[in-house]
Every structure is written in structure tokens, then in C-alpha cells.
Short mmCIF file of C-alpha atoms in Angstrom, two decimals:
data_model
loop_
_atom_site.label_atom_id
_atom_site.label_comp_id
_atom_site.label_asym_id
_atom_site.label_seq_id
_atom_site.Cartn_x
_atom_site.Cartn_y
_atom_site.Cartn_z
CA MET D 1 0.00 0.00 0.00
CA HIS D 2 1.24 3.46 -0.80
CA ASP D 3 1.74 6.30 1.67
CA ILE D 4 -0.83 8.94 0.76
CA ARG D 5 1.35 11.65 2.31
CA LEU D 6 4.15 10.95 -0.17
CA ILE D 7 1.67 11.21 -3.05
CA ARG D 8 0.42 14.55 -1.69
CA ASP D 9 3.98 15.84 -1.35
CA ASN D 10 5.22 14.75 -4.78
CA PRO D 11 2.51 13.52 -7.16
CA GLU D 12 4.82 13.90 -10.18
CA ALA D 13 7.38 11.49 -8.70
CA PHE D 14 4.60 9.01 -7.94
CA ASP D 15 3.33 9.08 -11.53
CA ALA D 16 6.90 8.78 -12.82
CA GLY D 17 7.52 5.72 -10.63
CA LEU D 18 4.37 4.01 -11.89
CA ALA D 19 5.31 4.87 -15.47
CA ARG D 20 8.57 2.97 -14.95
CA ARG D 21 6.41 -0.01 -13.99
CA GLY D 22 4.50 0.37 -17.26
CA MET D 23 1.47 2.02 -15.64
CA PHE D 24 0.40 5.21 -17.39
CA ASP D 25 -3.36 4.99 -16.95
CA LEU D 26 -5.81 4.13 -14.21
CA PRO D 27 -7.23 0.60 -14.02
CA SER D 28 -10.22 0.18 -16.35
CA ASP D 29 -12.72 -0.38 -13.52
CA VAL D 30 -12.05 2.99 -11.86
CA GLU D 31 -15.02 5.36 -12.10
CA GLY D 32 -15.35 9.13 -12.03
CA VAL D 33 -12.01 9.94 -13.64
CA ARG D 34 -11.37 13.58 -14.51
CA LEU D 35 -10.54 14.14 -18.17
CA GLY D 36 -6.78 14.41 -18.51
CA ALA D 37 -6.17 13.47 -14.86
CA SER D 38 -3.10 11.40 -14.02
CA ILE D 39 -3.15 8.50 -11.58
CA ALA D 40 -1.86 10.74 -8.80
CA ASP D 41 -4.44 13.41 -9.70
CA HIS D 42 -7.30 10.95 -9.30
CA ILE D 43 -5.90 9.66 -6.00
CA LEU D 44 -5.62 13.20 -4.67
CA ASP D 45 -9.15 14.05 -5.86
CA LEU D 46 -10.44 11.10 -3.84
CA ASP D 47 -8.23 12.03 -0.91
CA ARG D 48 -9.63 15.57 -0.85
CA SER D 49 -13.18 14.22 -1.01
CA VAL D 50 -12.49 11.91 1.94
CA ARG D 51 -11.02 14.73 3.99
CA GLN D 52 -13.89 17.06 3.11
CA ALA D 53 -16.40 14.38 4.15
CA LYS D 54 -14.59 14.04 7.50
CA THR D 55 -14.69 17.81 7.97
CA ASN D 56 -18.43 17.92 7.19
CA ARG D 57 -19.11 15.11 9.63
CA GLU D 58 -17.09 16.79 12.39
CA GLU D 59 -18.97 20.05 11.84
CA LYS D 60 -22.35 18.33 11.99
CA GLN D 61 -21.28 16.36 15.06
CA ALA D 62 -20.31 19.63 16.75
CA GLN D 63 -23.78 21.03 15.90
CA LEU D 64 -25.37 17.89 17.31
CA ASN D 65 -23.42 18.20 20.54
CA ALA D 66 -24.41 21.85 20.89
CA LEU D 67 -28.09 21.08 20.24
CA SER D 68 -28.01 18.26 22.80
CA LYS D 69 -26.87 20.76 25.45
CA GLN D 70 -29.59 23.20 24.41
CA ILE D 71 -32.22 20.46 24.73
CA GLY D 72 -31.04 19.77 28.26
CA GLN D 73 -31.26 23.44 29.12
CA ALA D 74 -34.75 23.76 27.57
CA LYS D 75 -36.01 20.75 29.52
CA ALA D 76 -34.50 22.11 32.72
CA GLN D 77 -36.48 25.31 32.11
CA LYS D 78 -39.59 23.18 31.30
CA ASN D 79 -39.75 24.78 27.85
CA GLU D 80 -41.15 21.74 26.04
CA ALA D 81 -41.92 23.61 22.81
CA VAL D 82 -38.29 24.67 22.37
CA ALA D 83 -37.06 21.22 23.42
CA SER D 84 -39.35 19.57 20.86
CA GLN D 85 -38.13 21.86 18.07
CA LEU D 86 -34.50 21.21 18.99
CA MET D 87 -35.10 17.45 19.08
CA SER D 88 -36.55 17.64 15.58
CA GLU D 89 -33.37 19.40 14.41
CA VAL D 90 -31.31 16.69 16.13
CA SER D 91 -33.23 14.00 14.23
CA ASN D 92 -32.58 15.76 10.94
CA ILE D 93 -28.87 16.08 11.69
CA LYS D 94 -28.63 12.40 12.72
CA ARG D 95 -30.16 11.37 9.40
CA TYR D 96 -27.74 13.68 7.61
CA LEU D 97 -24.83 12.24 9.62
CA SER D 98 -25.89 8.72 8.64
CA ASP D 99 -25.74 9.73 4.99
CA LEU D 100 -22.39 11.44 5.54
CA ASP D 101 -20.96 8.33 7.23
CA ALA D 102 -22.11 6.13 4.34
CA GLY D 103 -20.65 8.55 1.80
CA GLU D 104 -17.37 8.84 3.68
CA GLU D 105 -17.14 5.06 4.01
CA GLY D 106 -17.74 4.68 0.28
CA LEU D 107 -15.07 7.24 -0.60
CA GLU D 108 -12.56 5.63 1.76
CA GLU D 109 -13.28 2.24 0.20
CA GLN D 110 -12.73 3.68 -3.28
CA LEU D 111 -9.41 5.20 -2.21
CA LYS D 112 -8.26 1.99 -0.53
CA LYS D 113 -9.27 -0.09 -3.54
CA LEU D 114 -7.36 2.17 -5.91
CA LEU D 115 -4.22 2.36 -3.76
CA SER D 116 -4.22 -1.41 -3.26
CA SER D 117 -4.44 -2.00 -7.03
CA LEU D 118 -1.21 -0.11 -7.77
CA PRO D 119 2.23 -1.80 -7.64
CA ASN D 120 5.14 -0.72 -5.50
CA LEU D 121 7.42 1.96 -6.93
CA PRO D 122 10.86 0.79 -8.14
CA ASP D 123 13.98 1.68 -6.21
CA GLY D 124 16.29 4.29 -7.70
CA ASP D 125 18.94 1.79 -8.84
CA VAL D 126 16.46 -0.54 -10.55
CA PRO D 127 17.05 -0.39 -14.32
CA ASP D 128 14.35 0.73 -16.73
CA GLY D 129 12.75 -1.88 -18.95
CA GLU D 130 9.41 -3.38 -19.93
CA ASP D 131 10.09 -7.10 -19.50
CA GLU D 132 12.84 -9.66 -18.91
CA ALA D 133 14.80 -8.28 -21.85
CA GLY D 134 15.57 -5.26 -19.66
CA ASN D 135 17.04 -7.28 -16.77
CA VAL D 136 20.73 -6.75 -16.01
CA GLU D 137 23.20 -9.53 -15.27
CA VAL D 138 25.10 -8.69 -12.08
CA SER D 139 27.40 -11.71 -11.79
CA ARG D 140 27.97 -15.37 -12.64
CA TRP D 141 29.22 -18.24 -10.53
CA GLY D 142 30.57 -21.61 -11.67
CA THR D 143 31.50 -22.99 -15.07
CA PRO D 144 28.94 -25.08 -16.93
CA ARG D 145 30.09 -28.68 -17.24
CA SER D 146 31.42 -29.93 -20.57
CA PHE D 147 29.71 -33.21 -21.51
CA ASP D 148 31.17 -36.06 -23.61
CA PHE D 149 27.60 -36.86 -24.69
CA GLN D 150 24.43 -34.98 -25.50
CA PRO D 151 22.89 -34.08 -22.10
CA LYS D 152 19.20 -34.83 -21.69
CA GLU D 153 16.47 -32.63 -20.30
CA HIS D 154 15.15 -33.76 -16.93
CA ALA D 155 11.77 -34.68 -18.44
CA ASP D 156 13.52 -37.31 -20.58
CA LEU D 157 16.02 -38.40 -17.93
CA GLY D 158 13.72 -38.44 -14.89
CA PRO D 159 11.04 -41.08 -15.61
CA ALA D 160 13.53 -43.99 -15.40
CA LEU D 161 14.65 -42.60 -12.02
CA GLY D 162 11.21 -42.20 -10.42
CA LEU D 163 9.87 -38.92 -11.82
CA ASP D 164 6.37 -40.13 -12.70
CA PHE D 165 4.44 -37.54 -14.71
CA GLU D 166 1.74 -39.92 -15.91
CA THR D 167 0.53 -41.00 -12.47
CA GLY D 168 0.50 -37.41 -11.22
CA ALA D 169 -1.65 -36.38 -14.18
CA LEU D 170 -3.93 -39.40 -13.72
CA ILE D 171 -4.61 -38.49 -10.08
CA SER D 172 -4.78 -34.71 -10.25
CA GLY D 173 -4.44 -33.53 -13.85
CA ALA D 174 -1.79 -31.51 -15.65
CA ARG D 175 1.09 -29.91 -13.71
CA PHE D 176 1.08 -32.54 -10.95
CA THR D 177 3.88 -35.12 -10.57
CA PHE D 178 4.23 -38.34 -8.58
CA LEU D 179 7.75 -39.00 -7.22
CA ARG D 180 8.84 -42.56 -6.41
CA GLY D 181 11.66 -44.24 -4.52
CA GLN D 182 15.09 -42.66 -4.89
CA MET D 183 13.63 -39.63 -6.66
CA ALA D 184 11.29 -38.94 -3.74
CA ARG D 185 14.25 -39.31 -1.39
CA LEU D 186 16.35 -36.86 -3.40
CA HIS D 187 13.50 -34.35 -3.29
CA ARG D 188 13.19 -34.74 0.50
CA ALA D 189 16.97 -34.54 0.96
CA LEU D 190 17.21 -31.29 -0.99
CA GLY D 191 14.52 -29.64 1.13
CA GLN D 192 16.09 -30.77 4.39
CA PHE D 193 19.58 -29.73 3.25
CA MET D 194 18.36 -26.24 2.34
CA LEU D 195 16.39 -25.82 5.56
CA ASP D 196 19.30 -26.99 7.73
CA ARG D 197 21.66 -24.65 5.92
CA GLN D 198 19.40 -21.60 6.29
CA THR D 199 18.84 -22.26 9.99
CA GLY D 200 22.25 -23.61 10.99
CA ASP D 201 24.55 -21.44 8.88
CA ASN D 202 22.50 -18.34 8.11
CA GLY D 203 20.58 -17.69 11.33
CA TYR D 204 17.00 -18.03 10.10
CA THR D 205 14.44 -19.29 12.61
CA GLU D 206 12.63 -22.40 11.39
CA CYS D 207 8.84 -22.11 11.40
CA ASN D 208 6.00 -24.51 10.73
CA VAL D 209 3.22 -22.42 9.26
CA PRO D 210 -0.44 -22.70 8.17
CA LEU D 211 -0.95 -23.66 4.53
CA LEU D 212 -4.46 -22.15 4.49
CA VAL D 213 -4.85 -18.41 5.14
CA LYS D 214 -7.67 -15.88 5.43
CA ASP D 215 -8.41 -13.01 3.06
CA ASP D 216 -6.64 -10.48 5.26
CA ALA D 217 -3.39 -12.44 5.18
CA ALA D 218 -3.47 -12.81 1.39
CA PHE D 219 -4.26 -9.08 1.09
CA GLY D 220 -1.34 -8.20 3.37
CA THR D 221 1.23 -9.78 1.08
CA THR D 222 -0.60 -8.48 -2.05
CA GLN D 223 -1.94 -11.76 -3.45
CA LEU D 224 -5.41 -10.23 -3.04
CA PRO D 225 -7.31 -8.70 -4.63
CA LYS D 226 -5.32 -8.41 -7.85
CA PHE D 227 -4.03 -11.98 -8.15
CA ALA D 228 -6.94 -14.04 -6.86
CA GLU D 229 -7.04 -16.06 -10.07
CA ASP D 230 -3.50 -17.30 -9.41
CA LEU D 231 -4.56 -18.86 -6.10
CA PHE D 232 -6.44 -21.99 -5.10
CA GLN D 233 -9.27 -21.30 -2.66
CA THR D 234 -11.32 -23.54 -0.42
CA SER D 235 -14.47 -23.21 1.69
CA THR D 236 -16.06 -25.32 4.41
CA SER D 237 -19.61 -24.58 3.33
CA GLY D 238 -19.67 -23.88 -0.40
CA ASN D 239 -21.20 -20.45 0.26
CA PHE D 240 -19.69 -18.89 -2.85
CA ASP D 241 -21.75 -20.70 -5.47
CA HIS D 242 -24.89 -20.54 -3.37
CA LEU D 243 -24.52 -16.80 -2.79
CA GLY D 244 -24.08 -16.21 -6.51
CA ARG D 245 -27.23 -18.16 -7.29
CA VAL D 246 -29.25 -16.26 -4.64
CA ILE D 247 -28.19 -12.88 -5.99
CA GLU D 248 -28.79 -13.82 -9.61
CA THR D 249 -32.20 -15.39 -8.93
CA LEU D 250 -33.54 -12.51 -6.86
CA TRP D 251 -32.12 -9.65 -8.86
CA ILE D 252 -33.48 -10.74 -12.21
CA GLN D 253 -37.01 -11.11 -10.86
CA ASP D 254 -39.13 -8.25 -12.20
CA GLU D 255 -41.15 -7.98 -9.01
CA PHE D 256 -37.97 -7.41 -6.95
CA GLN D 257 -36.88 -4.54 -9.19
CA GLY D 258 -40.25 -2.91 -8.65
CA ARG D 259 -40.24 -3.11 -4.87
CA ASP D 260 -39.80 -0.10 -2.63
CA PRO D 261 -36.31 1.27 -1.82
CA GLU D 262 -36.41 0.02 1.76
CA THR D 263 -36.98 -3.58 0.63
CA ARG D 264 -34.12 -3.31 -1.82
CA ARG D 265 -31.91 -1.81 0.87
CA ARG D 266 -32.64 -4.70 3.24
CA PHE D 267 -31.84 -7.15 0.47
CA VAL D 268 -28.50 -5.49 -0.23
CA GLU D 269 -27.63 -5.55 3.48
CA ALA D 270 -28.59 -9.24 3.66
CA VAL D 271 -26.36 -10.00 0.68
CA LYS D 272 -23.45 -8.14 2.31
CA SER D 273 -23.96 -10.11 5.52
CA TYR D 274 -24.12 -13.37 3.63
CA GLY D 275 -21.02 -12.42 1.66
CA ALA D 276 -19.17 -11.69 4.91
CA THR D 277 -20.08 -15.16 6.13
CA ALA D 278 -18.79 -16.68 2.90
CA ALA D 279 -15.52 -14.76 3.23
CA ALA D 280 -15.16 -15.95 6.82
CA ASP D 281 -15.46 -19.56 5.62
CA ARG D 282 -13.00 -19.07 2.76
CA ARG D 283 -9.33 -19.99 2.98
CA TRP D 284 -6.60 -19.62 0.37
CA LEU D 285 -3.88 -22.23 -0.20
CA ILE D 286 -0.57 -20.42 0.11
CA PRO D 287 1.39 -19.84 -3.12
CA THR D 288 4.50 -19.53 -0.97
CA ALA D 289 5.28 -19.52 2.76
CA GLU D 290 5.95 -15.79 2.36
CA VAL D 291 2.25 -15.25 3.04
CA SER D 292 2.23 -17.02 6.42
CA LEU D 293 5.69 -15.91 7.54
CA THR D 294 5.27 -12.22 6.69
CA ASN D 295 1.82 -12.04 8.26
CA ALA D 296 3.31 -13.29 11.54
CA VAL D 297 4.01 -9.61 12.33
CA ARG D 298 0.70 -8.15 11.12
CA GLU D 299 -1.09 -5.68 13.42
CA GLN D 300 1.86 -5.58 15.80
CA ILE D 301 4.31 -2.99 17.11
CA LEU D 302 7.61 -4.84 17.44
CA PRO D 303 10.34 -3.77 19.83
CA ASP D 304 13.46 -2.41 18.16
CA ALA D 305 15.53 -5.23 19.66
CA ALA D 306 13.46 -7.83 17.76
CA LEU D 307 14.83 -6.61 14.42
CA PRO D 308 16.02 -7.87 12.09
CA MET D 309 13.67 -10.85 12.33
CA ARG D 310 14.63 -13.73 10.02
CA MET D 311 12.26 -16.65 9.45
CA THR D 312 12.25 -19.68 7.16
CA ALA D 313 9.90 -22.54 6.38
CA LEU D 314 9.84 -25.55 4.08
CA THR D 315 6.28 -25.92 2.82
CA PRO D 316 4.19 -27.14 -0.05
CA CYS D 317 3.13 -24.25 -2.30
CA PHE D 318 0.06 -24.10 -4.52
CA ARG D 319 -0.38 -21.99 -7.65
CA SER D 320 -3.07 -22.13 -10.30
CA GLU D 321 -0.61 -20.77 -12.91
CA ALA D 322 -3.53 -18.93 -14.48
CA GLY D 323 -1.19 -16.57 -16.29
CA ALA D 324 1.10 -19.32 -17.59
CA ALA D 325 -1.20 -21.24 -19.92
CA GLY D 326 0.87 -23.24 -22.38
CA LYS D 327 4.15 -22.32 -20.66
CA ASP D 328 6.48 -25.04 -19.29
CA THR D 329 3.79 -27.70 -19.57
CA ARG D 330 6.44 -30.39 -20.01
CA GLY D 331 8.47 -31.56 -17.05
CA PHE D 332 8.84 -30.46 -13.42
CA ILE D 333 9.56 -26.75 -13.86
CA ARG D 334 6.09 -25.24 -13.42
CA GLN D 335 3.75 -27.20 -11.15
CA HIS D 336 0.47 -26.50 -9.38
CA GLN D 337 1.97 -28.04 -6.23
CA PHE D 338 5.64 -27.80 -5.31
CA GLU D 339 7.89 -27.32 -2.27
CA LYS D 340 10.07 -24.39 -1.43
CA VAL D 341 12.27 -23.16 1.38
CA GLU D 342 11.11 -19.58 1.88
CA LEU D 343 13.19 -16.84 3.48
CA VAL D 344 11.47 -13.83 5.08
CA SER D 345 13.10 -10.91 6.85
CA VAL D 346 11.48 -8.07 8.79
CA ALA D 347 13.93 -5.20 9.08
CA ARG D 348 14.41 -1.60 10.08
CA PRO D 349 13.98 0.75 7.10
CA ASP D 350 17.63 1.88 7.08
CA GLU D 351 18.86 -1.74 7.11
CA SER D 352 16.63 -3.36 4.49
CA ASP D 353 18.97 -2.79 1.55
CA ALA D 354 21.80 -4.58 3.37
CA GLU D 355 19.36 -7.31 4.45
CA HIS D 356 18.39 -7.77 0.80
CA GLU D 357 21.99 -8.39 -0.19
CA ARG D 358 22.42 -10.79 2.74
CA MET D 359 19.28 -12.76 1.87
CA THR D 360 20.34 -13.11 -1.75
CA ALA D 361 23.77 -14.33 -0.66
CA CYS D 362 22.08 -16.97 1.56
CA ALA D 363 20.20 -18.27 -1.47
CA GLU D 364 23.37 -18.20 -3.59
CA GLY D 365 25.17 -20.22 -0.94
CA VAL D 366 22.89 -23.20 -1.54
CA LEU D 367 23.66 -23.22 -5.27
CA GLN D 368 27.36 -22.88 -4.60
CA ALA D 369 27.34 -25.73 -2.07
CA LEU D 370 25.59 -27.96 -4.63
CA GLY D 371 28.06 -26.93 -7.34
CA LEU D 372 25.33 -25.61 -9.64
CA PRO D 373 26.41 -22.79 -12.02
CA TYR D 374 24.13 -19.77 -11.94
CA ARG D 375 23.85 -16.12 -12.75
CA LYS D 376 22.47 -13.25 -10.66
CA MET D 377 20.06 -10.88 -12.40
CA LEU D 378 18.82 -7.46 -11.29
CA LEU D 379 15.25 -7.21 -12.55
CA CYS D 380 14.15 -4.14 -14.45
CA ALA D 381 11.19 -2.04 -13.32
CA GLY D 382 8.76 -3.68 -15.72
CA ASP D 383 9.62 -7.28 -14.76
CA MET D 384 9.43 -7.05 -10.96
CA GLY D 385 6.65 -8.56 -8.88
CA PHE D 386 3.77 -6.36 -7.75
CA ALA D 387 5.00 -5.81 -4.16
CA ALA D 388 8.73 -5.49 -4.86
CA ARG D 389 10.74 -2.32 -5.03
CA LYS D 390 13.94 -4.23 -5.95
CA THR D 391 14.47 -7.87 -6.95
CA TYR D 392 17.36 -10.19 -7.70
CA ASP D 393 16.66 -13.40 -9.60
CA LEU D 394 19.07 -16.31 -9.43
CA GLU D 395 19.04 -18.37 -12.62
CA VAL D 396 20.58 -21.86 -12.58
CA TRP D 397 22.26 -23.42 -15.62
CA LEU D 398 20.31 -26.34 -17.12
CA PRO D 399 22.50 -28.15 -19.66
CA GLY D 400 19.64 -30.25 -21.01
CA GLN D 401 17.85 -27.06 -22.05
CA GLY D 402 21.07 -25.18 -22.73
CA THR D 403 19.90 -22.11 -20.84
CA TYR D 404 19.64 -20.44 -17.44
CA ARG D 405 16.29 -20.75 -15.62
CA GLU D 406 15.00 -18.92 -12.54
CA ILE D 407 15.45 -20.88 -9.30
CA SER D 408 15.21 -18.09 -6.73
CA SER D 409 13.76 -14.59 -6.52
CA CYS D 410 14.74 -12.31 -3.61
CA SER D 411 12.84 -9.05 -3.16
CA ASN D 412 12.89 -6.02 -0.90
CA CYS D 413 9.30 -4.74 -0.56
CA GLY D 414 10.13 -1.72 1.62
CA ASP D 415 7.11 -0.73 3.74
CA PHE D 416 4.62 -1.66 0.97
CA GLN D 417 3.38 -4.87 2.60
CA ALA D 418 3.78 -3.51 6.13
CA ARG D 419 1.24 -0.76 5.43
CA ARG D 420 -1.30 -3.32 4.26
CA MET D 421 -0.67 -5.43 7.40
CA ASN D 422 -0.18 -2.50 9.80
CA ALA D 423 3.14 -4.02 10.89
CA ARG D 424 5.31 -1.54 12.78
CA TYR D 425 8.19 -1.29 15.21
CA ARG D 426 9.17 1.24 17.85
CA PRO D 427 12.70 2.61 17.28
CA ALA D 428 14.97 2.63 20.30
CA SER D 429 14.98 5.99 22.11
CA ASP D 430 18.08 7.85 23.17
CA SER D 431 18.90 7.51 26.83
CA GLY D 432 16.45 9.68 28.76
CA GLY D 433 14.64 10.72 25.59
CA GLU D 434 10.97 10.56 24.78
CA LYS D 435 9.41 7.32 23.62
CA ALA D 436 9.83 7.06 19.85
CA LYS D 437 6.77 6.88 17.62
CA PRO D 438 6.12 3.56 15.83
CA GLU D 439 7.27 3.28 12.23
CA PHE D 440 6.44 0.76 9.52
CA VAL D 441 8.89 -2.10 9.16
CA HIS D 442 10.37 -3.21 5.85
CA THR D 443 9.66 -6.74 4.65
CA LEU D 444 11.77 -8.95 2.39
CA ASN D 445 11.22 -12.39 0.93
CA GLY D 446 13.14 -14.87 -1.16
CA SER D 447 13.50 -18.50 -2.18
CA GLY D 448 16.23 -20.44 -0.54
CA LEU D 449 15.49 -22.42 -2.83
CA ALA D 450 12.61 -23.87 -4.87
CA VAL D 451 13.06 -27.60 -4.21
CA GLY D 452 11.62 -28.94 -7.45
CA ARG D 453 13.68 -26.68 -9.67
CA THR D 454 16.79 -27.54 -7.68
CA LEU D 455 16.03 -31.22 -8.24
CA VAL D 456 15.79 -30.50 -11.97
CA ALA D 457 19.15 -28.70 -11.87
CA VAL D 458 20.83 -31.60 -10.03
CA LEU D 459 19.44 -34.14 -12.51
CA GLU D 460 20.61 -32.22 -15.55
CA ASN D 461 24.00 -31.10 -14.23
CA TYR D 462 25.00 -34.40 -12.61
CA GLN D 463 23.62 -36.81 -15.23
CA GLN D 464 25.82 -39.58 -16.65
CA GLU D 465 25.81 -41.15 -20.09
CA ASP D 466 24.23 -44.39 -18.77
CA GLY D 467 21.20 -42.46 -17.47
CA SER D 468 22.30 -42.44 -13.84
CA VAL D 469 22.76 -39.26 -11.79
CA GLU D 470 25.55 -38.62 -9.31
CA ILE D 471 24.54 -37.15 -5.96
CA PRO D 472 26.45 -33.94 -5.06
CA GLN D 473 28.86 -34.80 -2.27
CA VAL D 474 27.47 -32.16 0.09
CA LEU D 475 24.02 -33.76 -0.24
CA GLN D 476 25.04 -37.37 0.41
CA PRO D 477 24.60 -37.25 4.23
CA TRP D 478 20.92 -36.40 3.65
CA MET D 479 20.69 -39.36 1.23
CA GLY D 480 21.83 -41.95 3.75
CA GLY D 481 25.19 -42.23 1.97
CA LEU D 482 23.67 -42.92 -1.46
CA THR D 483 26.05 -41.63 -4.12
CA ARG D 484 24.02 -42.05 -7.32
CA LEU D 485 20.52 -42.49 -8.68
CA ALA D 486 20.32 -45.49 -10.98
CA PRO D 487 17.67 -46.06 -13.65
CA THR D 488 15.10 -48.69 -12.77
CA GLY D 489 16.55 -52.15 -13.54
CA ALA D 490 20.16 -50.91 -13.62
CA ALA D 491 22.80 -52.48 -11.39
#
């Protein structure tokens, strides 16, 4: 969420930042746009309307308070005629206040909806660019292996080793995979190795987190409302379909349209109440443990000494991949269900840039330990995720595909998520000084790493001509001493 004060102070800079993200116009569903108004102009128009509504309400409330005193005085003087007239004025003002409150609430909702639909602004050192073509290579590590044979892609190599695409598809459909035997063990070993490294070597606190979260949690880390179609949702009562049918059935009935305004108002209130119940029943499957870990500090004021807070979790992740139709349909690269070791940091604002570099180095350390060549990319403004102000992608070398593929993304979100979650901290005060006012924390997240993609990288980089795969030496203790994966039926 954006700080409205910064938009008031420098609307031109706000518009320029959004333009770098490829946003020049307001979302298509925004109403009441002034001709020629920029995004910042429209936000400030709404902001002024909200503040004016608050002023009007305060003025009417002051009148109400004054009239209430006058009524008391009139009754004390037994002047019932005056008291009755004043009470009539009070009734009129209360009705007016009710309308003002509804109008103010509507304006505030419009402003919140608009602000929550706009991406974070890019940091100053983020390069310009519209898509991945504008990303900048920062560094490379490792030398791709030279093969004496034509290396295979994991989708061709894996089935003989226990990577069962057919059974996964039979059970659950496309983008689900069934792992068997030594392949399942390799997958488990990679996750445990990463988690132990991030906790033991890098100081992250291991967490076991909920896989189902409420609307507020998904909103806090920006999955909602903009990216709802990318998530899987669940409900205990099936209220969603039923609510839709109730609304459709009643609204299209001619006799309902002709009923009096009060009946329609009661219907709308009933629908809102029913919708609130449906939302209370709804849970979202997490697309990454970032959602659960970051929301662990929502609606809190943390002590200064608690920062930086570093958390990690190894969890299943669930993504509908709605925006990736036809992309990476073959193999284990892009799945509806996968596992990932997530890294989340909650930091002081002046330390988040350094924390970002540290987090990225922690992810790089896993690739280096496994001996997997990779490159580090600084994403351009147009290719970053919605909540990020700066992002590094780590791309691992896949010899079967002959290219680098993303295996980790580490982002600094600044205070963007913290404002949506109301997550703050209280800076330490100087000795004998006044208690410092709470400030919003900065949040960061990254993959340390995606387990499935790391498995793919190990298969392709450590494959042998006979179809077997050597186990990286650093990983062998987590494999019970197993040194190679052998094709089914091989000695």
C-alpha cells in the first residue's frame, strides 16, 4: 500500500515511478475519472473528497453536541416547545450524519481499492525496462560442465529414475507429478539440506506455518485482490456458489426490481452479511510460505531489539498458474503443487537494503554448495513482482535445455506490505529521551530455494551417459550415503 502523504507531497514522482512499472493509466474499472487526470491526480481528488467528508461530519457532530446541550437546558427550564423543536433538528442532523458516514465510508473504500491496485514503486537503482529483456546480469558463478555426450532434459532423464508424470496427471491432472523411490528421497533430501543450511549457517528461525490463510493475510502480502485467479481457494460450506445463485435469482425477478427502496436496501444488506459469512469460511492455499511468515508480524508494534527478524519454512506451495497457460507444460519446472524453502526478513527501514543483499547471498550459498552454475540478475522495473521495489533473480544453468532458468527470486518490498498489514516497530529511544513513535517495518522475501527446480538442476547437471545421476557430495549425508541415482533395472 502506498503512503498517501508521499503522493500529496510529490505527485509527479509518484506518476513517474508508476510509469517505470509500465502504468500510465488508471485501471479500467475505476469510475469518475477527470478528463486528462493522471493516476496521482485521481488519487488526490479522492483524498480531498475523503477529507472534506470528514470535515463535514465533524462540523455536523459539533452542531449535534451543541443542540443536545440546548435540549437539556430547555427541559430544565420546562420549555417543552423549544425542546421539541431542537429534538426535531437533532433527528434531521442524525439522518444527515448517517448519509455522511455512508458517503465517507464509500469514498474511503474507493481510495483503498485504488491504492491497493497499484504496484510498488521501483527503487532508484532498478534499471528501466518493460520485461525480462531489460534485466541486467550482475554476476555469474561456476563454469557449466562440458559433456562427452548430449545431455538430456530432466523430463527425458527423470522417468527412469522415479519422476512419474503420468501418475500425477492421472490423479490430479496436468502440472502434478508423482515421485517414487530414490527420486522422492532426493527431493526430500534437498529440502532438508536447504532448511538446515538456512537455519544452521544463516541464522533463520525455522517455522512450521499454516498452509491455508484468510483473506486479510493474502491481502497483506498483495496476493489479493489483484491476483486471486493465481490462487487456489477452499471453503467449508460452499457459500460462494450458493450466494451467486441467490443474488442472480432474486435480482433478475421483475417484481424485486419494482419493490420499494427500503426492501431493496434490506436485500443489499442481507447480501453483504451473507457475503461476509462466505468470506469468513474461505481460505486460500498459500502460493509460498511468504504469506504465512510475513503475516506473523501483522497488526503488531515490534520492539526495536526484535529486528532484524529472520524466518524460514519448508512448505508445499500451490499456484493455479492462471497466467502461464501453455508455458512449461512439459516436465517439473512449473507445477500447481511444489515445495520451497522460503526466506522472510522483517527489518528496520535503514537496514533493508543490506538485508536484501544478505538474503540473496544466503540463497546463492545453496547453489554454490551444490556446485550448480548460476547467474544473478537485477530485474528491471517492468519485470518485478507487484510488491517489490527491488528484486534479484538467481538463474541456474540447465545443460539439457542449454539455458539459465530462474530458481530463486529475492525481493525487498520496503514498507509496501507492512502498510497493508499495519506491521510496525518502535525505534529505540536515546537515553532519557521521549518514547519514539512507531514506524512501519520493511519486509523482504526470497527462495532459498525452490526444491523442485533444484532437483531439476541436479538431474541435468549431474547426469551420466548411462542415465544415472551422481549425488552432489554435500548432499550425500541427507541421502543416507547414497552416491548415485540409478535407472530402474540398472545395477
